[in-house]
CSV table of N, CA, C and O in Angstrom, one decimal:
chain,number,residue,atom,x,y,z
A,615,GLN,N,43.4,120.8,-26.6
A,615,GLN,CA,42.5,121.1,-25.4
A,615,GLN,C,42.4,122.6,-25.6
A,615,GLN,O,42.7,123.4,-26.3
A,616,VAL,N,41.0,122.6,-24.8
A,616,VAL,CA,40.3,123.8,-24.7
A,616,VAL,C,39.6,123.8,-23.3
A,616,VAL,O,39.1,122.8,-22.7
A,617,GLN,N,39.8,125.0,-22.7
A,617,GLN,CA,39.2,125.4,-21.5
A,617,GLN,C,37.6,126.3,-21.9
A,617,GLN,O,38.2,127.0,-22.5
A,618,LEU,N,36.7,126.1,-21.2
A,618,LEU,CA,35.4,126.7,-21.2
A,618,LEU,C,35.1,127.2,-20.0
A,618,LEU,O,35.1,126.5,-19.3
A,619,VAL,N,34.4,128.6,-20.2
A,619,VAL,CA,34.3,129.2,-18.8
A,619,VAL,C,32.9,130.1,-19.4
A,619,VAL,O,33.1,131.0,-19.8
A,620,GLU,N,32.2,130.0,-18.6
A,620,GLU,CA,30.6,130.2,-18.6
A,620,GLU,C,30.2,131.6,-17.6
A,620,GLU,O,31.1,131.6,-16.3
A,621,SER,N,29.6,132.5,-18.4
A,621,SER,CA,29.2,133.5,-17.6
A,621,SER,C,27.9,134.1,-18.0
A,621,SER,O,27.4,133.5,-19.0
A,622,GLY,N,27.5,135.0,-17.2
A,622,GLY,CA,26.0,135.6,-17.4
A,622,GLY,C,24.6,135.1,-16.9
A,622,GLY,O,23.4,135.8,-16.8
A,623,GLY,N,24.8,133.9,-16.1
A,623,GLY,CA,23.9,133.4,-14.9
A,623,GLY,C,23.5,134.5,-14.0
A,623,GLY,O,24.2,135.6,-14.0
A,624,GLY,N,22.4,134.2,-13.5
A,624,GLY,CA,21.9,134.9,-12.2
A,624,GLY,C,20.4,134.6,-12.0
A,624,GLY,O,19.9,133.6,-12.7
A,625,LEU,N,19.9,135.5,-11.4
A,625,LEU,CA,18.6,135.4,-11.1
A,625,LEU,C,17.8,136.3,-11.7
A,625,LEU,O,17.9,137.7,-11.8
A,626,VAL,N,16.5,136.1,-12.3
A,626,VAL,CA,15.8,136.7,-13.3
A,626,VAL,C,14.3,136.5,-13.1
A,626,VAL,O,14.0,135.3,-12.9
A,627,GLN,N,13.4,137.5,-13.4
A,627,GLN,CA,12.0,137.3,-13.3
A,627,GLN,C,11.4,136.3,-14.1
A,627,GLN,O,12.1,136.3,-15.4
A,628,PRO,N,10.4,135.9,-14.0
A,628,PRO,CA,9.9,135.1,-15.3
A,628,PRO,C,9.5,136.4,-16.3
A,628,PRO,O,8.6,137.2,-16.1
A,629,GLY,N,9.4,135.7,-17.8
A,629,GLY,CA,9.6,136.8,-18.7
A,629,GLY,C,10.4,137.6,-19.1
A,629,GLY,O,10.7,138.3,-20.4
A,630,GLY,N,11.7,137.5,-18.4
A,630,GLY,CA,12.9,138.4,-18.4
A,630,GLY,C,13.9,137.3,-19.7
A,630,GLY,O,13.4,136.6,-20.1
A,631,SER,N,15.1,138.2,-19.7
A,631,SER,CA,16.1,137.7,-20.5
A,631,SER,C,17.5,137.4,-19.8
A,631,SER,O,17.7,138.5,-18.9
A,632,LEU,N,18.5,136.8,-20.2
A,632,LEU,CA,19.7,136.3,-20.0
A,632,LEU,C,20.4,136.2,-21.1
A,632,LEU,O,20.0,135.3,-22.1
A,633,ARG,N,21.8,136.5,-21.3
A,633,ARG,CA,22.5,136.1,-22.3
A,633,ARG,C,23.8,135.5,-21.5
A,633,ARG,O,24.5,136.2,-20.8
A,634,LEU,N,23.8,134.2,-22.1
A,634,LEU,CA,25.1,133.2,-21.3
A,634,LEU,C,26.1,133.4,-22.4
A,634,LEU,O,25.8,133.6,-23.6
A,635,SER,N,27.2,133.3,-21.4
A,635,SER,CA,28.6,133.5,-22.5
A,635,SER,C,29.2,132.5,-22.2
A,635,SER,O,29.7,131.9,-21.1
A,636,CYS,N,30.3,131.8,-23.5
A,636,CYS,CA,31.1,130.6,-23.0
A,636,CYS,C,32.4,130.7,-23.8
A,636,CYS,O,32.5,131.4,-25.0
A,637,ALA,N,33.1,131.5,-22.7
A,637,ALA,CA,34.6,131.8,-23.5
A,637,ALA,C,35.5,131.0,-23.5
A,637,ALA,O,35.8,130.0,-22.6
A,638,ALA,N,36.1,130.4,-24.4
A,638,ALA,CA,37.3,129.5,-24.9
A,638,ALA,C,38.7,130.1,-24.6
A,638,ALA,O,39.0,131.0,-25.0
A,639,SER,N,39.7,129.2,-24.2
A,639,SER,CA,40.6,129.4,-24.1
A,639,SER,C,41.5,129.5,-25.3
A,639,SER,O,42.7,129.8,-25.3
A,640,ARG,N,41.1,128.7,-26.5
A,640,ARG,CA,41.7,129.1,-27.7
A,640,ARG,C,41.2,129.3,-28.9
A,640,ARG,O,39.4,129.5,-28.6
A,641,SER,N,41.1,129.5,-30.1
A,641,SER,CA,40.5,129.8,-31.1
A,641,SER,C,39.4,128.6,-31.4
A,641,SER,O,39.7,127.7,-31.1
A,642,ILE,N,38.3,129.3,-31.9
A,642,ILE,CA,37.1,128.0,-31.9
A,642,ILE,C,36.7,128.2,-33.2
A,642,ILE,O,36.0,127.7,-33.7
A,643,ALA,N,37.5,128.9,-34.3
A,643,ALA,CA,37.2,129.0,-35.6
A,643,ALA,C,37.1,127.5,-36.4
A,643,ALA,O,36.5,127.3,-37.2
A,644,SER,N,38.0,126.6,-35.6
A,644,SER,CA,38.3,125.4,-36.3
A,644,SER,C,37.3,124.5,-35.7
A,644,SER,O,37.4,123.2,-36.0
A,645,ILE,N,36.5,124.8,-34.5
A,645,ILE,CA,35.7,123.7,-33.9
A,645,ILE,C,34.4,123.8,-34.7
A,645,ILE,O,33.6,124.7,-34.5
A,646,ASN,N,33.8,122.5,-34.8
A,646,ASN,CA,32.6,122.6,-35.9
A,646,ASN,C,31.6,122.3,-34.7
A,646,ASN,O,30.3,122.6,-35.2
A,647,TYR,N,31.4,122.2,-33.5
A,647,TYR,CA,30.4,121.7,-32.6
A,647,TYR,C,30.8,122.5,-31.3
A,647,TYR,O,31.9,122.6,-30.7
A,648,MET,N,29.5,123.0,-31.1
A,648,MET,CA,29.4,124.0,-30.0
A,648,MET,C,28.0,123.7,-29.0
A,648,MET,O,27.1,123.6,-29.9
A,649,ALA,N,27.5,123.7,-28.2
A,649,ALA,CA,26.6,123.1,-27.4
A,649,ALA,C,26.3,123.7,-26.2
A,649,ALA,O,27.4,123.8,-25.5
A,650,TRP,N,24.8,124.1,-25.7
A,650,TRP,CA,24.6,124.1,-24.3
A,650,TRP,C,24.0,123.3,-23.9
A,650,TRP,O,23.0,122.9,-24.5
A,651,TYR,N,24.0,122.8,-22.7
A,651,TYR,CA,23.4,121.7,-21.9
A,651,TYR,C,22.8,122.5,-20.6
A,651,TYR,O,23.2,123.7,-20.0
A,652,ARG,N,21.9,122.0,-19.9
A,652,ARG,CA,21.4,122.5,-18.6
A,652,ARG,C,20.9,121.4,-17.7
A,652,ARG,O,20.6,120.4,-18.1
A,653,GLN,N,21.4,121.4,-16.3
A,653,GLN,CA,21.0,120.3,-15.5
A,653,GLN,C,19.8,121.0,-14.5
A,653,GLN,O,20.5,121.7,-13.4
A,654,ALA,N,19.1,120.7,-14.1
A,654,ALA,CA,17.9,121.2,-13.0
A,654,ALA,C,18.1,120.1,-12.0
A,654,ALA,O,18.6,119.0,-12.3
A,655,PRO,N,17.8,120.7,-10.8
A,655,PRO,CA,17.8,120.0,-9.6
A,655,PRO,C,17.0,118.6,-9.6
A,655,PRO,O,16.0,118.8,-10.1
A,656,GLY,N,17.9,117.3,-9.5
A,656,GLY,CA,16.7,116.2,-9.5
A,656,GLY,C,16.7,115.6,-10.6
A,656,GLY,O,16.2,114.6,-11.1
A,657,LYS,N,17.3,116.6,-12.1
A,657,LYS,CA,17.2,115.7,-13.5
A,657,LYS,C,18.4,115.4,-13.8
A,657,LYS,O,19.5,116.1,-13.8
A,658,GLN,N,18.2,114.5,-15.1
A,658,GLN,CA,19.4,114.7,-15.9
A,658,GLN,C,19.8,115.8,-16.7
A,658,GLN,O,18.7,116.7,-17.2
A,659,ARG,N,21.0,115.8,-16.9
A,659,ARG,CA,21.7,116.9,-17.6
A,659,ARG,C,20.9,116.7,-19.2
A,659,ARG,O,20.6,115.6,-19.7
A,660,GLN,N,20.8,117.8,-19.8
A,660,GLN,CA,20.0,117.7,-20.9
A,660,GLN,C,20.5,118.4,-22.2
A,660,GLN,O,20.9,119.7,-21.8
A,661,LEU,N,20.3,118.2,-23.2
A,661,LEU,CA,21.0,119.2,-24.5
A,661,LEU,C,19.6,120.3,-24.5
A,661,LEU,O,18.4,120.2,-25.0
A,662,VAL,N,20.3,121.7,-24.6
A,662,VAL,CA,19.4,122.6,-24.9
A,662,VAL,C,19.5,123.1,-26.4
A,662,VAL,O,18.5,123.5,-27.1
A,663,ALA,N,21.0,123.2,-26.6
A,663,ALA,CA,20.9,124.2,-28.1
A,663,ALA,C,22.3,123.6,-28.5
A,663,ALA,O,23.3,123.2,-27.8
A,664,GLN,N,22.5,123.2,-30.0
A,664,GLN,CA,23.9,123.2,-30.6
A,664,GLN,C,23.8,123.8,-31.6
A,664,GLN,O,23.0,124.3,-32.9
A,665,LEU,N,25.4,123.8,-32.4
A,665,LEU,CA,25.4,124.6,-33.2
A,665,LEU,C,26.8,124.5,-34.0
A,665,LEU,O,27.8,123.9,-33.3
A,666,THR,N,26.8,124.0,-35.3
A,666,THR,CA,27.9,123.8,-36.0
A,666,THR,C,28.4,124.8,-36.7
A,666,THR,O,27.6,125.8,-37.1
A,667,ARG,N,29.7,124.6,-37.4
A,667,ARG,CA,30.4,125.8,-38.0
A,667,ARG,C,29.1,125.8,-39.5
A,667,ARG,O,29.5,127.3,-40.1
A,668,GLY,N,29.0,125.0,-39.9
A,668,GLY,CA,27.8,125.1,-41.3
A,668,GLY,C,26.7,126.0,-41.0
A,668,GLY,O,25.8,126.6,-41.8
A,669,GLY,N,26.4,126.3,-39.4
A,669,GLY,CA,25.1,127.2,-39.2
A,669,GLY,C,24.2,126.5,-38.8
A,669,GLY,O,22.9,127.0,-38.5
A,670,ASN,N,24.1,125.0,-39.1
A,670,ASN,CA,22.9,124.5,-38.3
A,670,ASN,C,22.9,124.5,-37.1
A,670,ASN,O,23.8,124.6,-36.1
A,671,THR,N,21.5,124.4,-36.7
A,671,THR,CA,21.3,124.5,-35.3
A,671,THR,C,20.5,123.5,-35.0
A,671,THR,O,19.7,122.7,-35.8
A,672,TYR,N,20.1,123.4,-33.2
A,672,TYR,CA,19.2,122.6,-33.0
A,672,TYR,C,19.0,123.0,-31.7
A,672,TYR,O,19.7,123.5,-30.6
A,673,TYR,N,17.6,123.0,-31.5
A,673,TYR,CA,17.2,123.3,-30.0
A,673,TYR,C,16.0,122.3,-29.4
A,673,TYR,O,15.0,121.9,-30.1
A,674,ALA,N,16.2,121.9,-28.3
A,674,ALA,CA,15.4,121.1,-27.4
A,674,ALA,C,13.7,122.2,-27.4
A,674,ALA,O,13.8,123.2,-27.3
A,675,GLU,N,12.8,120.9,-27.8
A,675,GLU,CA,11.5,121.7,-27.5
A,675,GLU,C,10.9,122.5,-26.7
A,675,GLU,O,10.6,123.8,-26.9
A,676,PRO,N,11.5,122.5,-25.4
A,676,PRO,CA,10.9,123.3,-24.5
A,676,PRO,C,11.5,124.9,-24.7
A,676,PRO,O,10.9,126.0,-23.9
A,677,VAL,N,12.3,124.8,-25.7
A,677,VAL,CA,13.2,126.4,-25.6
A,677,VAL,C,13.2,127.0,-27.0
A,677,VAL,O,13.5,127.8,-27.0
A,678,LYS,N,12.3,125.8,-28.0
A,678,LYS,CA,12.3,126.7,-29.3
A,678,LYS,C,11.6,127.9,-29.5
A,678,LYS,O,10.4,128.1,-28.8
A,679,GLY,N,11.9,129.0,-30.1
A,679,GLY,CA,11.8,130.2,-30.4
A,679,GLY,C,12.0,131.1,-29.3
A,679,GLY,O,11.3,132.3,-29.4
A,680,ARG,N,12.6,130.5,-27.9
A,680,ARG,CA,12.6,131.7,-27.1
A,680,ARG,C,14.7,131.8,-26.8
A,680,ARG,O,14.8,132.5,-26.5
A,681,PHE,N,15.1,130.8,-27.1
A,681,PHE,CA,16.6,130.7,-27.0
A,681,PHE,C,17.0,130.7,-28.6
A,681,PHE,O,16.8,130.0,-29.3
A,682,THR,N,18.4,131.6,-28.7
A,682,THR,CA,19.0,131.2,-29.6
A,682,THR,C,20.6,131.4,-29.3
A,682,THR,O,21.1,131.9,-28.8
A,683,ILE,N,21.1,129.9,-30.0
A,683,ILE,CA,22.6,130.0,-29.6
A,683,ILE,C,23.6,130.7,-31.3
A,683,ILE,O,22.9,130.8,-32.1
A,684,SER,N,24.5,131.3,-30.6
A,684,SER,CA,25.5,131.8,-31.6
A,684,SER,C,26.7,132.0,-31.3
A,684,SER,O,27.1,131.5,-30.1
A,685,ARG,N,27.8,132.3,-32.1
A,685,ARG,CA,29.1,132.3,-31.8
A,685,ARG,C,29.9,133.7,-32.5
A,685,ARG,O,29.3,133.9,-33.6
A,686,ASP,N,30.8,134.0,-31.7
A,686,ASP,CA,31.6,135.1,-32.3
A,686,ASP,C,33.1,134.6,-32.1
A,686,ASP,O,33.6,134.4,-31.2
A,687,ASP,N,33.7,134.0,-33.6
A,687,ASP,CA,34.9,133.6,-33.3
A,687,ASP,C,36.0,134.7,-33.2
A,687,ASP,O,37.1,133.8,-32.7
A,688,ALA,N,35.9,135.8,-33.5
A,688,ALA,CA,37.0,136.9,-33.4
A,688,ALA,C,36.9,136.9,-31.7
A,688,ALA,O,38.1,137.4,-31.4
A,689,LYS,N,36.2,136.8,-31.0
A,689,LYS,CA,36.1,136.8,-29.5
A,689,LYS,C,36.2,135.3,-28.8
A,689,LYS,O,36.2,135.2,-27.5
A,690,ASN,N,36.2,134.4,-29.5
A,690,ASN,CA,36.2,132.9,-29.0
A,690,ASN,C,35.7,132.6,-28.1
A,690,ASN,O,35.2,132.3,-26.9
A,691,THR,N,34.3,132.9,-28.4
A,691,THR,CA,33.1,133.0,-27.7
A,691,THR,C,31.7,132.5,-28.1
A,691,THR,O,31.2,132.7,-29.5
A,692,VAL,N,30.8,131.6,-27.7
A,692,VAL,CA,29.2,131.0,-27.7
A,692,VAL,C,28.5,131.7,-27.0
A,692,VAL,O,28.8,131.8,-25.8
A,693,TYR,N,27.5,132.3,-27.6
A,693,TYR,CA,26.1,132.7,-26.4
A,693,TYR,C,24.9,132.0,-26.6
A,693,TYR,O,24.9,131.4,-27.5
A,694,LEU,N,24.5,132.2,-25.5
A,694,LEU,CA,23.0,131.4,-25.7
A,694,LEU,C,22.2,132.7,-25.2
A,694,LEU,O,21.9,133.4,-24.2
A,695,GLN,N,21.2,133.4,-25.9
A,695,GLN,CA,20.6,134.3,-25.5
A,695,GLN,C,19.3,133.5,-25.4
A,695,GLN,O,18.4,132.9,-26.1
A,696,MET,N,18.6,133.8,-24.1
A,696,MET,CA,17.2,133.3,-23.5
A,696,MET,C,16.5,134.5,-23.2
A,696,MET,O,16.5,135.3,-22.3
A,697,ASN,N,15.4,134.0,-23.9
A,697,ASN,CA,14.5,135.3,-23.7
A,697,ASN,C,13.2,134.7,-23.2
A,697,ASN,O,13.0,133.4,-23.1
A,698,SER,N,12.2,135.4,-22.6
A,698,SER,CA,10.8,134.9,-22.1
A,698,SER,C,11.2,133.8,-21.4
A,698,SER,O,10.1,132.6,-21.7
A,699,LEU,N,12.0,133.8,-20.3
A,699,LEU,CA,12.0,132.9,-19.5
A,699,LEU,C,11.0,132.3,-18.2
A,699,LEU,O,10.5,133.3,-18.2
A,700,LYS,N,11.1,131.0,-18.1
A,700,LYS,CA,10.1,130.4,-17.4
A,700,LYS,C,10.7,129.5,-16.3
A,700,LYS,O,12.1,129.4,-16.2
A,701,PRO,N,10.1,129.5,-15.1
A,701,PRO,CA,10.6,128.9,-13.9
A,701,PRO,C,11.3,127.4,-14.4
A,701,PRO,O,12.2,127.2,-13.7
A,702,GLU,N,10.6,127.1,-15.1
A,702,GLU,CA,11.1,125.7,-15.3
A,702,GLU,C,12.8,125.6,-16.3
A,702,GLU,O,13.3,124.7,-16.4
A,703,ASP,N,12.8,126.9,-16.6
A,703,ASP,CA,14.4,127.0,-17.3
A,703,ASP,C,15.7,127.1,-16.1
A,703,ASP,O,16.7,127.0,-16.3
A,704,THR,N,15.1,127.1,-15.1
A,704,THR,CA,16.0,126.9,-14.1
A,704,THR,C,16.9,125.7,-13.7
A,704,THR,O,16.3,124.9,-14.0
A,705,ALA,N,18.1,126.2,-14.0
A,705,ALA,CA,19.0,124.9,-13.9
A,705,ALA,C,20.9,125.6,-14.0
A,705,ALA,O,20.9,126.9,-13.9
A,706,VAL,N,21.7,124.9,-13.8
A,706,VAL,CA,23.0,125.0,-14.3
A,706,VAL,C,23.1,124.7,-15.6
A,706,VAL,O,22.6,123.8,-16.2
A,707,TYR,N,24.1,126.0,-16.3
A,707,TYR,CA,24.0,125.5,-17.8
A,707,TYR,C,25.3,125.5,-18.3
A,707,TYR,O,26.0,126.1,-17.6
A,708,LEU,N,25.4,124.5,-18.7
A,708,LEU,CA,26.8,124.0,-19.0
A,708,LEU,C,27.1,124.2,-20.7
A,708,LEU,O,26.2,123.9,-21.5
A,709,CYS,N,28.3,124.7,-20.9
A,709,CYS,CA,29.4,124.8,-22.4
A,709,CYS,C,29.7,123.4,-22.6
A,709,CYS,O,30.3,123.1,-21.9
A,710,ASN,N,29.5,123.3,-23.9
A,710,ASN,CA,30.2,121.8,-24.1
A,710,ASN,C,30.6,122.1,-25.4
A,710,ASN,O,30.0,122.4,-26.3
A,711,THR,N,31.8,121.4,-25.6
A,711,THR,CA,32.1,121.3,-27.3
A,711,THR,C,32.8,120.1,-27.4
A,711,THR,O,33.2,119.3,-26.4
A,712,ARG,N,33.3,119.5,-28.5
A,712,ARG,CA,33.8,117.7,-28.6
A,712,ARG,C,35.2,118.6,-29.7
A,712,ARG,O,35.3,119.0,-30.6
A,713,LEU,N,36.0,118.3,-29.3
A,713,LEU,CA,37.4,118.4,-29.7
A,713,LEU,C,38.3,117.0,-29.8
A,713,LEU,O,38.7,116.8,-29.2
A,714,LEU,N,38.7,116.8,-31.1
A,714,LEU,CA,39.6,115.2,-31.5
A,714,LEU,C,38.8,114.3,-30.7
A,714,LEU,O,39.5,113.5,-30.1
A,715,GLY,N,37.3,114.2,-30.9
A,715,GLY,CA,36.8,113.0,-29.9
A,715,GLY,C,36.7,113.4,-28.8
A,715,GLY,O,36.2,112.5,-28.1
A,716,VAL,N,37.2,114.2,-28.1
A,716,VAL,CA,37.0,114.4,-26.6
A,716,VAL,C,36.3,115.4,-26.2
A,716,VAL,O,36.0,116.6,-26.6
A,717,ASP,N,35.0,115.0,-25.2
A,717,ASP,CA,34.5,116.1,-24.9
A,717,ASP,C,35.0,117.3,-23.7
A,717,ASP,O,35.8,117.0,-23.1
A,718,TYR,N,34.6,118.5,-24.0
A,718,TYR,CA,35.0,119.1,-22.8
A,718,TYR,C,33.8,120.4,-22.2
A,718,TYR,O,32.7,120.4,-23.1
A,719,TRP,N,33.8,120.5,-20.9
A,719,TRP,CA,32.5,120.9,-20.0
A,719,TRP,C,33.3,122.6,-19.7
A,719,TRP,O,34.5,122.3,-19.1
A,720,GLY,N,32.2,123.5,-19.5
A,720,GLY,CA,32.6,124.4,-18.7
A,720,GLY,C,32.2,124.0,-17.3
A,720,GLY,O,31.8,122.8,-16.9
A,721,GLN,N,32.7,125.1,-16.2
A,721,GLN,CA,32.3,124.6,-15.0
A,721,GLN,C,30.5,125.0,-14.7
A,721,GLN,O,29.9,124.5,-13.6
A,722,GLY,N,29.8,125.8,-15.5
A,722,GLY,CA,28.6,125.8,-15.6
A,722,GLY,C,28.0,127.3,-14.7
A,722,GLY,O,29.1,127.9,-14.1
A,723,THR,N,27.1,127.6,-15.3
A,723,THR,CA,26.6,128.8,-14.6
A,723,THR,C,24.8,128.8,-14.3
A,723,THR,O,24.5,128.2,-15.0
A,724,GLN,N,24.8,129.4,-13.0
A,724,GLN,CA,23.5,129.2,-12.4
A,724,GLN,C,22.5,130.2,-13.3
A,724,GLN,O,22.7,131.4,-13.4
A,725,VAL,N,21.2,129.5,-13.5
A,725,VAL,CA,20.2,130.3,-13.8
A,725,VAL,C,19.3,130.1,-13.3
A,725,VAL,O,18.5,129.0,-13.1
A,726,THR,N,18.4,131.3,-12.6
A,726,THR,CA,17.2,131.0,-11.4
A,726,THR,C,16.3,132.1,-12.1
A,726,THR,O,16.5,133.2,-12.3
A,727,VAL,N,15.3,131.6,-12.4
A,727,VAL,CA,14.0,131.9,-12.9
A,727,VAL,C,12.8,131.9,-11.7
A,727,VAL,O,12.3,130.8,-11.8
A,728,SER,N,12.8,133.2,-11.2
A,728,SER,CA,11.7,133.3,-9.9
A,728,SER,C,11.1,134.7,-9.8
A,728,SER,O,11.7,135.8,-10.1
A,729,SER,N,9.9,134.6,-9.4
A,729,SER,CA,9.5,135.8,-8.9
A,729,SER,C,9.6,136.1,-7.3
A,729,SER,O,9.4,137.2,-6.9
């Protein structure tokens, strides 16, 4: 098992930046898949970014060029750097991983982009 705790969300102006963190309760060195999802009010949860140990990344089209997913195995932490934020990025952001065929989710952190 692994517990995931997101942090770093908050209120930011359009064009601003935030870095979200996902702290894991155990080593993530052997976990091949980490991802960030988001869920906006009234919308389905959507995949934002994913990262595998081999360095392969995927970004949803709306965030390409603005968001970067990364990991620091020494800190058991996955990050989502979000730049040039737009109001449509407003959502609860959730960390996700799959371990032994089971999905694990963090509690989510709220990101609000508003002037």
